[in-house]
Coordinates of C-alpha atoms and ligand atoms in Angstrom, one line a residue:
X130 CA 85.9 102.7 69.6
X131 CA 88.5 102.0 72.1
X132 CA 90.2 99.5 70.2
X133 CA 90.6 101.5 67.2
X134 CA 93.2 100.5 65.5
X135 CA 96.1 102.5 63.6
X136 CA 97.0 101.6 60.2
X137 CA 100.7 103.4 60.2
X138 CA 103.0 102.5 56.7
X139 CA 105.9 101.2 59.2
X140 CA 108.1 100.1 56.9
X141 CA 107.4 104.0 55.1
X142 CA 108.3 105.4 58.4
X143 CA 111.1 103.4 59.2
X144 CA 112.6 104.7 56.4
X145 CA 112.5 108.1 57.6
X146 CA 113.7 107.6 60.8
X147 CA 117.1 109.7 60.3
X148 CA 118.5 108.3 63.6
X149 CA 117.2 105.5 65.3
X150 CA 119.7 105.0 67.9
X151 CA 118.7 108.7 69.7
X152 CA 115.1 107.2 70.3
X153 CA 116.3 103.9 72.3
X154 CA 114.5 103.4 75.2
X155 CA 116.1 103.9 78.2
X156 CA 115.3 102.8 81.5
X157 CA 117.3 102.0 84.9
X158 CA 115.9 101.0 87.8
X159 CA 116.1 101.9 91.1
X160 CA 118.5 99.8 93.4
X161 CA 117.9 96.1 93.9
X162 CA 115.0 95.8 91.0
X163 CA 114.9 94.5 88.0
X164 CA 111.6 94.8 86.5
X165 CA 108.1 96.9 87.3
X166 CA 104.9 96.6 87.8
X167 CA 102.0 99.3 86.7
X168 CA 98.8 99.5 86.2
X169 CA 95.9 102.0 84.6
X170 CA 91.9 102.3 84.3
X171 CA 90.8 104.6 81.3
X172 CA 87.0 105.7 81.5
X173 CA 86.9 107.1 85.2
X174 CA 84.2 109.2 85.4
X175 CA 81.7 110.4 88.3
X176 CA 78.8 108.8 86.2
X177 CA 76.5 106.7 88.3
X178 CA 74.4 103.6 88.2
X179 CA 71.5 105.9 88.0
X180 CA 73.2 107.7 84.6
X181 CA 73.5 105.5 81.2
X182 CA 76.2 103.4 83.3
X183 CA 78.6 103.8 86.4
X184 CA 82.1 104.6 86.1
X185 CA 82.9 105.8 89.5
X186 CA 80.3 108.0 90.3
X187 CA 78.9 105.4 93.2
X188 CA 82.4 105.7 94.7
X189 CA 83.5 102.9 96.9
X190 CA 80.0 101.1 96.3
X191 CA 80.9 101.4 92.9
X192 CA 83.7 99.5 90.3
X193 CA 85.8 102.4 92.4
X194 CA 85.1 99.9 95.5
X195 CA 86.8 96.7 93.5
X196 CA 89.5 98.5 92.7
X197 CA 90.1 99.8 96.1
X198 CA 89.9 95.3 97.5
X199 CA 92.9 95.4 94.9
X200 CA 94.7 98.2 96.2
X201 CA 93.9 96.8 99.7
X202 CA 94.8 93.0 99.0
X203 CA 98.4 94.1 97.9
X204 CA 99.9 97.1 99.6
X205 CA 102.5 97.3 97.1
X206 CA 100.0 97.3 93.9
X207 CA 100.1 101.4 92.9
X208 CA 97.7 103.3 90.5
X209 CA 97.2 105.2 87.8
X210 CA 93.7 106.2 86.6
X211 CA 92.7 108.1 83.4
X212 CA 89.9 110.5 84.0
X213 CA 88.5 112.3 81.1
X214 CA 87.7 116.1 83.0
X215 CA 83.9 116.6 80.9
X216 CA 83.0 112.6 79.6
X217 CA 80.0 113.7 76.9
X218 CA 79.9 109.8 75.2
X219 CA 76.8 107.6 75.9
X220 CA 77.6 104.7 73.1
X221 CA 80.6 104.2 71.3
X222 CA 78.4 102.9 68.5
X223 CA 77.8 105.5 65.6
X224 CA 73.3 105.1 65.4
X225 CA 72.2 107.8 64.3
X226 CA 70.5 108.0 60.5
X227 CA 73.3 110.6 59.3
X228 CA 76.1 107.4 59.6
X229 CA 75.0 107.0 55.8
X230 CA 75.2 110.4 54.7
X231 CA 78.3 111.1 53.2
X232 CA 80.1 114.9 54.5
X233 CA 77.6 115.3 56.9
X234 CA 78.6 112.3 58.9
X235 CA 82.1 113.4 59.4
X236 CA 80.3 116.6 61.0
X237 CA 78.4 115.4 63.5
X238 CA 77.7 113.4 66.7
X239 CA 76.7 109.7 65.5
X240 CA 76.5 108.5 68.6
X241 CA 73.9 110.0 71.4
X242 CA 76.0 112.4 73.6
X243 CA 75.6 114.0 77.2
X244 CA 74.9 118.3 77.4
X245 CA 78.6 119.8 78.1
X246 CA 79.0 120.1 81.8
X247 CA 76.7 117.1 82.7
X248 CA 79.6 114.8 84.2
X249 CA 82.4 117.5 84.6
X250 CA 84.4 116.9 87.6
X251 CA 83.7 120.5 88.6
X252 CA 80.2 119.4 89.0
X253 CA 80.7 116.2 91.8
X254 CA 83.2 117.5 94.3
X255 CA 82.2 114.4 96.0
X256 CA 84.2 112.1 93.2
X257 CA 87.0 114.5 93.0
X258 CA 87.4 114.2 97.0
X259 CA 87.1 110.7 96.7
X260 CA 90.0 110.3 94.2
X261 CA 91.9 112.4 95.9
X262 CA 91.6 110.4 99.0
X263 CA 92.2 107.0 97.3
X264 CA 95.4 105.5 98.5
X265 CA 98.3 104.7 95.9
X266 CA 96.3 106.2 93.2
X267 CA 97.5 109.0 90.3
X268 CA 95.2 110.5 88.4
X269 CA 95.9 111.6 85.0
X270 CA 94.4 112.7 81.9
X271 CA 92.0 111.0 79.5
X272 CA 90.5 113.1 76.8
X273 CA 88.3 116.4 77.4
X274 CA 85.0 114.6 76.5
X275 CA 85.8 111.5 74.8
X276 CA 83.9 112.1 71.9
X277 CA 84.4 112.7 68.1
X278 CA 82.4 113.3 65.3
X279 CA 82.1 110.7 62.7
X280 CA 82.4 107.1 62.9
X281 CA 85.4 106.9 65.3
X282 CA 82.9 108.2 68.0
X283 CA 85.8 107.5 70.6
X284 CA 88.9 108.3 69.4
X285 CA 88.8 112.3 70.3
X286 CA 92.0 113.5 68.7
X287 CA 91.7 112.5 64.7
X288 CA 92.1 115.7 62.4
X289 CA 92.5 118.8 65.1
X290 CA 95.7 120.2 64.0
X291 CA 98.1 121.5 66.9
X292 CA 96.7 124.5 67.9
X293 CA 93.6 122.7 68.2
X294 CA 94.6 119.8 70.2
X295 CA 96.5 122.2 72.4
X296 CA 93.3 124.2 73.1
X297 CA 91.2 121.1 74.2
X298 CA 94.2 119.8 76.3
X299 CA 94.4 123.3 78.1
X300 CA 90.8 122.9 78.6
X301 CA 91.2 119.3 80.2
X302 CA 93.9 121.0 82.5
X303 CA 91.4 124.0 83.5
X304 CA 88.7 121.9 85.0
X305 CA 91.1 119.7 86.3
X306 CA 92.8 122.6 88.1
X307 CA 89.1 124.1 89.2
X308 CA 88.1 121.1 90.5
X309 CA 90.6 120.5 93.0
X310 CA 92.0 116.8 91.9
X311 CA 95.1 116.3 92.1
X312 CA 96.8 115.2 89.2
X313 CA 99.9 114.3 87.0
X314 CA 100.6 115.7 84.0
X315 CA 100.0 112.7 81.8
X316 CA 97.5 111.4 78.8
X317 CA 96.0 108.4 77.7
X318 CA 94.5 109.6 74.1
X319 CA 90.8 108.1 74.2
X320 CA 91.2 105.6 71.2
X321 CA 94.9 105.4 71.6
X322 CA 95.3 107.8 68.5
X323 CA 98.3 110.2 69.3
X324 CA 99.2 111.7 65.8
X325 CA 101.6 114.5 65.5
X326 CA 99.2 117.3 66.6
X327 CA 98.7 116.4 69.7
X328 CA 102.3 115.1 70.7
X329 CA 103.1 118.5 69.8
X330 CA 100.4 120.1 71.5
X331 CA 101.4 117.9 74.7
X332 CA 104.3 120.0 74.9
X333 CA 102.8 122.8 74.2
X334 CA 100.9 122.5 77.4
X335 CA 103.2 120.8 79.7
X336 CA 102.2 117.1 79.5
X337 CA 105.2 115.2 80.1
X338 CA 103.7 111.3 78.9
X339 CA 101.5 109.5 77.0
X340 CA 100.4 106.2 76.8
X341 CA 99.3 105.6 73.6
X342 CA 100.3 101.9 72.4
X343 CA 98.6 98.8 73.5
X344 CA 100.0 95.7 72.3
X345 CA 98.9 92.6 74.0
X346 CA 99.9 90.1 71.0
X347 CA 103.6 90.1 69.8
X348 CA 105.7 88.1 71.6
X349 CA 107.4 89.2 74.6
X350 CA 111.4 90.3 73.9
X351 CA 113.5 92.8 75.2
X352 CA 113.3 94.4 71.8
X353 CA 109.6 94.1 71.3
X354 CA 108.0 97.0 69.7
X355 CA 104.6 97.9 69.8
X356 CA 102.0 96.7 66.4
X357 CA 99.1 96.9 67.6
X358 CA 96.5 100.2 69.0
X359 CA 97.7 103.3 68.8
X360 CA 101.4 104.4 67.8
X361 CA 103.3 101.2 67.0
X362 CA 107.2 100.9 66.6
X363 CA 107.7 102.3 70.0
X364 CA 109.2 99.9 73.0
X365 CA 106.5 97.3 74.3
X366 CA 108.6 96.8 77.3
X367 CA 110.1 100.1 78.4
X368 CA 109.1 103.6 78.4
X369 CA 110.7 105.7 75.8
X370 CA 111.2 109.3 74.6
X371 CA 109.8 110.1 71.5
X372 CA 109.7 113.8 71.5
X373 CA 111.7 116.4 73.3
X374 CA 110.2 116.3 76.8
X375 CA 107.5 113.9 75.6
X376 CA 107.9 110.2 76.9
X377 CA 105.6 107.3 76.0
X378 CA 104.6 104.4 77.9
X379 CA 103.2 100.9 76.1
X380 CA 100.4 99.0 77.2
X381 CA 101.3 95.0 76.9
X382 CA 98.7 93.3 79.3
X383 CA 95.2 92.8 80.0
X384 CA 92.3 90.5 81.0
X385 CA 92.7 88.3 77.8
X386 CA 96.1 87.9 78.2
X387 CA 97.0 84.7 79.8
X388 CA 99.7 84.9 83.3
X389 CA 103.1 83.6 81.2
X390 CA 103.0 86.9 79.6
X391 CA 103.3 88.8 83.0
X392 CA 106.1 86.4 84.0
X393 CA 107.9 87.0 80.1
X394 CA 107.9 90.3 80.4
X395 CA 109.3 90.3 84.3
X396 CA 112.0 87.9 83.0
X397 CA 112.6 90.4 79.9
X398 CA 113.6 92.9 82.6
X399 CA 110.2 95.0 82.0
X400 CA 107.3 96.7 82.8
X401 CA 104.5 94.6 82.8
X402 CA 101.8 97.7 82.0
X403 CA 98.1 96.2 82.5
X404 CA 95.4 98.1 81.5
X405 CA 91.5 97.6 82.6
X406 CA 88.5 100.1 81.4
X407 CA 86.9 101.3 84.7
X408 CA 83.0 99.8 83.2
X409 CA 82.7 96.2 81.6
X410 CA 79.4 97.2 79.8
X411 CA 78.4 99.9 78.1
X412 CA 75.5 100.3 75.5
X413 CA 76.2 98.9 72.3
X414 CA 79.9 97.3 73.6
X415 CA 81.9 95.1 76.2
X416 CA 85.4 95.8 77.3
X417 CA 87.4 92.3 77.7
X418 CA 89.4 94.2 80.5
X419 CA 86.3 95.6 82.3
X420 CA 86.9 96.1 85.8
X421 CA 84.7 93.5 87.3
X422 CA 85.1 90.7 89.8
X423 CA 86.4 87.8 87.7
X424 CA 89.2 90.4 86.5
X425 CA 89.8 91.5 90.0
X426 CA 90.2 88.1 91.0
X427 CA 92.5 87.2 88.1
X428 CA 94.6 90.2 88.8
X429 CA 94.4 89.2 92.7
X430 CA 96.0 86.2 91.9
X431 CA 98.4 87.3 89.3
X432 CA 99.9 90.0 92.4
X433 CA 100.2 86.9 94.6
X434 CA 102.1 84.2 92.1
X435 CA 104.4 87.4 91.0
X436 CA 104.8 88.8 94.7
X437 CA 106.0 84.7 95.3
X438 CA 108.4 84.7 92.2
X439 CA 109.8 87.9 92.5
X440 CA 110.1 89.4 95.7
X441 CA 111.1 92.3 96.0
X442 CA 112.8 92.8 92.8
X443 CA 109.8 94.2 91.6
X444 CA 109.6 97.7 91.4
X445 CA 105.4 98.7 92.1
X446 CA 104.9 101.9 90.7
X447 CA 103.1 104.3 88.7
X448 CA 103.1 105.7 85.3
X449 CA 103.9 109.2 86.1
X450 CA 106.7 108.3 88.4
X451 CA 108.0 106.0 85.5
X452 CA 107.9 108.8 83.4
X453 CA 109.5 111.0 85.5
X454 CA 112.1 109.0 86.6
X455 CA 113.1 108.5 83.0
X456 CA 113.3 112.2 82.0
X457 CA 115.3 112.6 85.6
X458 CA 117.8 109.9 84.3
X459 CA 118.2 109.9 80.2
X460 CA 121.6 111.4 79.3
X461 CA 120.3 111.9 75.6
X462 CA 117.0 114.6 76.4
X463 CA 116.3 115.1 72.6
X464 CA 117.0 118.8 71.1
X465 CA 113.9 120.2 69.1
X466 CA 116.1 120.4 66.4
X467 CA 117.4 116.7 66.1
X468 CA 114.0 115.4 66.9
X469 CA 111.7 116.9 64.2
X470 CA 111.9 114.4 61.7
X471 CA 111.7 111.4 63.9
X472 CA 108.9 112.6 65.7
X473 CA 107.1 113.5 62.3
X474 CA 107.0 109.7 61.1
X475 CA 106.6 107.6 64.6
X476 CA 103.1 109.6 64.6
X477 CA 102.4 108.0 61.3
Ligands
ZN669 ZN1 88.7 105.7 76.9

């Protein structure tokens, strides 16, 4: 499920850590800001409201249309949206009989799944033009197909060991390359889980960042770490290397969470990083942060009261260029050698 949740020993870890002080976040910003602004959709894919649910697919008469009023309403607001390159998952609900059998239902599909190929991007140049055309829009990574077997039907990168993870990345890359969208070289792991393996395997295939925290609860400080989905003990507020090459990216905001967080975290010196899942409803769950009006028009509202308080102190931007920008700037790039153990016990 997209919420999954990982149960990481951080006080074990924290033990391990041989040198905290290397992994410090860094950030500076550019002249005359002091805090940022970003924002991402996970689940873009070209299904349609004539497939088990849209998620793109119907293009600007779609959720793809909302996000484009957003985008229109603030010419400063920028994107970045994860598309997964061959989305196979119809429910994130594990229904089928097997679910009771035990070693057989860590083997299979428990969920019902689309053929391979059914919504690769390859297959609807008409979505992939359509992202390309979208204004202030990055795409990046999310997943190969968004499936699993086992309960976790979601949370595609559990047990795969490098090699593994580095083959389905590489195969994310392919179609993305085939299909002609134009894309960044970053991943949001579908479920949030981003062991070991695949931070590993990230570099092993050239993916510079991942966002793989969410942590819309702990209080807002400048030394906030993440406790939440995905990896935790990494910054809430600022990006942050946590491999050679390999920076991550928290998510601290969403539908749920109420507007004084946005202005804590823009007072903290930030990035306020929202997060919204492209489809509010799909069988057999809801997303709280599901693009549809009432969150547009939150969010609409939100850009105006912060566009009033701020000015133009905030740096708009995207993931990828945040990313960037840090590995452009950090004086401490980790060596392979200093960074194994860290790396090791901040995947938990
Ligand atoms: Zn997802």
């Amino acid at each position: 499920m997209d919420d999954w949740q990982f149960g990481p020993a951080q006080e074990l870890r924290r033990a391990f850590l041989l040198d905290d002080t290397i992994l410090e976040p860094i950030y500076l910003y550019p002249p005359g800001k002091s805090a940022a602004v970003v924002m991402s959709v996970d689940d873009v894919f070209p299904g349609t409201s004539k497939s088990a649910y849209e998620a793109g697919g119907d293009l600007e008469k779609g959720v793809l249309g909302r996000l484009l009023w957003l985008l229109e309403r603030h010419p400063q607001l920028q994107l970045t949206l994860f598309v997964t390159p061959d989305w196979r998952r119809i429910s994130p609900v594990a229904h089928r009989l097997w679910r009771h059998l035990p070693w057989l239902c860590d083997r299979v599909y428990l969920a019902s799944v689309l053929p391979k190929g059914t919504m690769d991007v390859r297959n609807h140049p008409e979505f992939v033009a359509f992202l390309n055309a979208m204004p202030r829009a990055e795409i990046a990574i999310h997943g190969l197909h968004h499936i699993n077997q086992g309960h976790s039907v979601s949370v595609e990168f559990q047990n795969q060991n490098r090699a593994a993870c580095a083959v389905m990345l590489a195969e994310a890359i392919r179609i993305f390359e085939e299909s002609g969208l134009r894309y960044v070289r970053g991943l949001q792991p579908p479920g949030w889980n981003c062991g070991l393996a695949l931070q590993q395997a990230c570099r092993d295939v050239g993916i510079e960042w991942v966002a793989s925290a969410r942590d819309i609860q702990t209080p807002v400080s400048k030394d906030a770490k993440t406790a939440m989905s995905g990896l935790s003990g990494v910054s809430m507020l600022f990006p942050e290397q946590i491999a050679p090459n390999l920076v991550h990216i928290s998510t601290n905001f969403q539908a749920t969470s109420a507007p004084e967080r946005a202005f804590d975290i823009l007072d903290a010196g930030g990035i306020l990083s929202i997060k919204a899942h492209i489809t509010k409803n799909v069988p057999g769950y809801t997303h709280l942060d599901g693009v549809d009006d009432l969150y547009m028009n939150y969010l609409d509202r939100l850009f105006d009261d912060i566009e009033q308080r701020y000015g133009d102190a905030i740096d708009w931007t995207t993931l990828g260029r945040l990313a960037t920008s840090l590995s452009a700037s950090s004086p401490t790039l980790l060596s392979e050698k200093t960074a194994t153990q860290p790396i090791a016990y901040r995947a938990a």
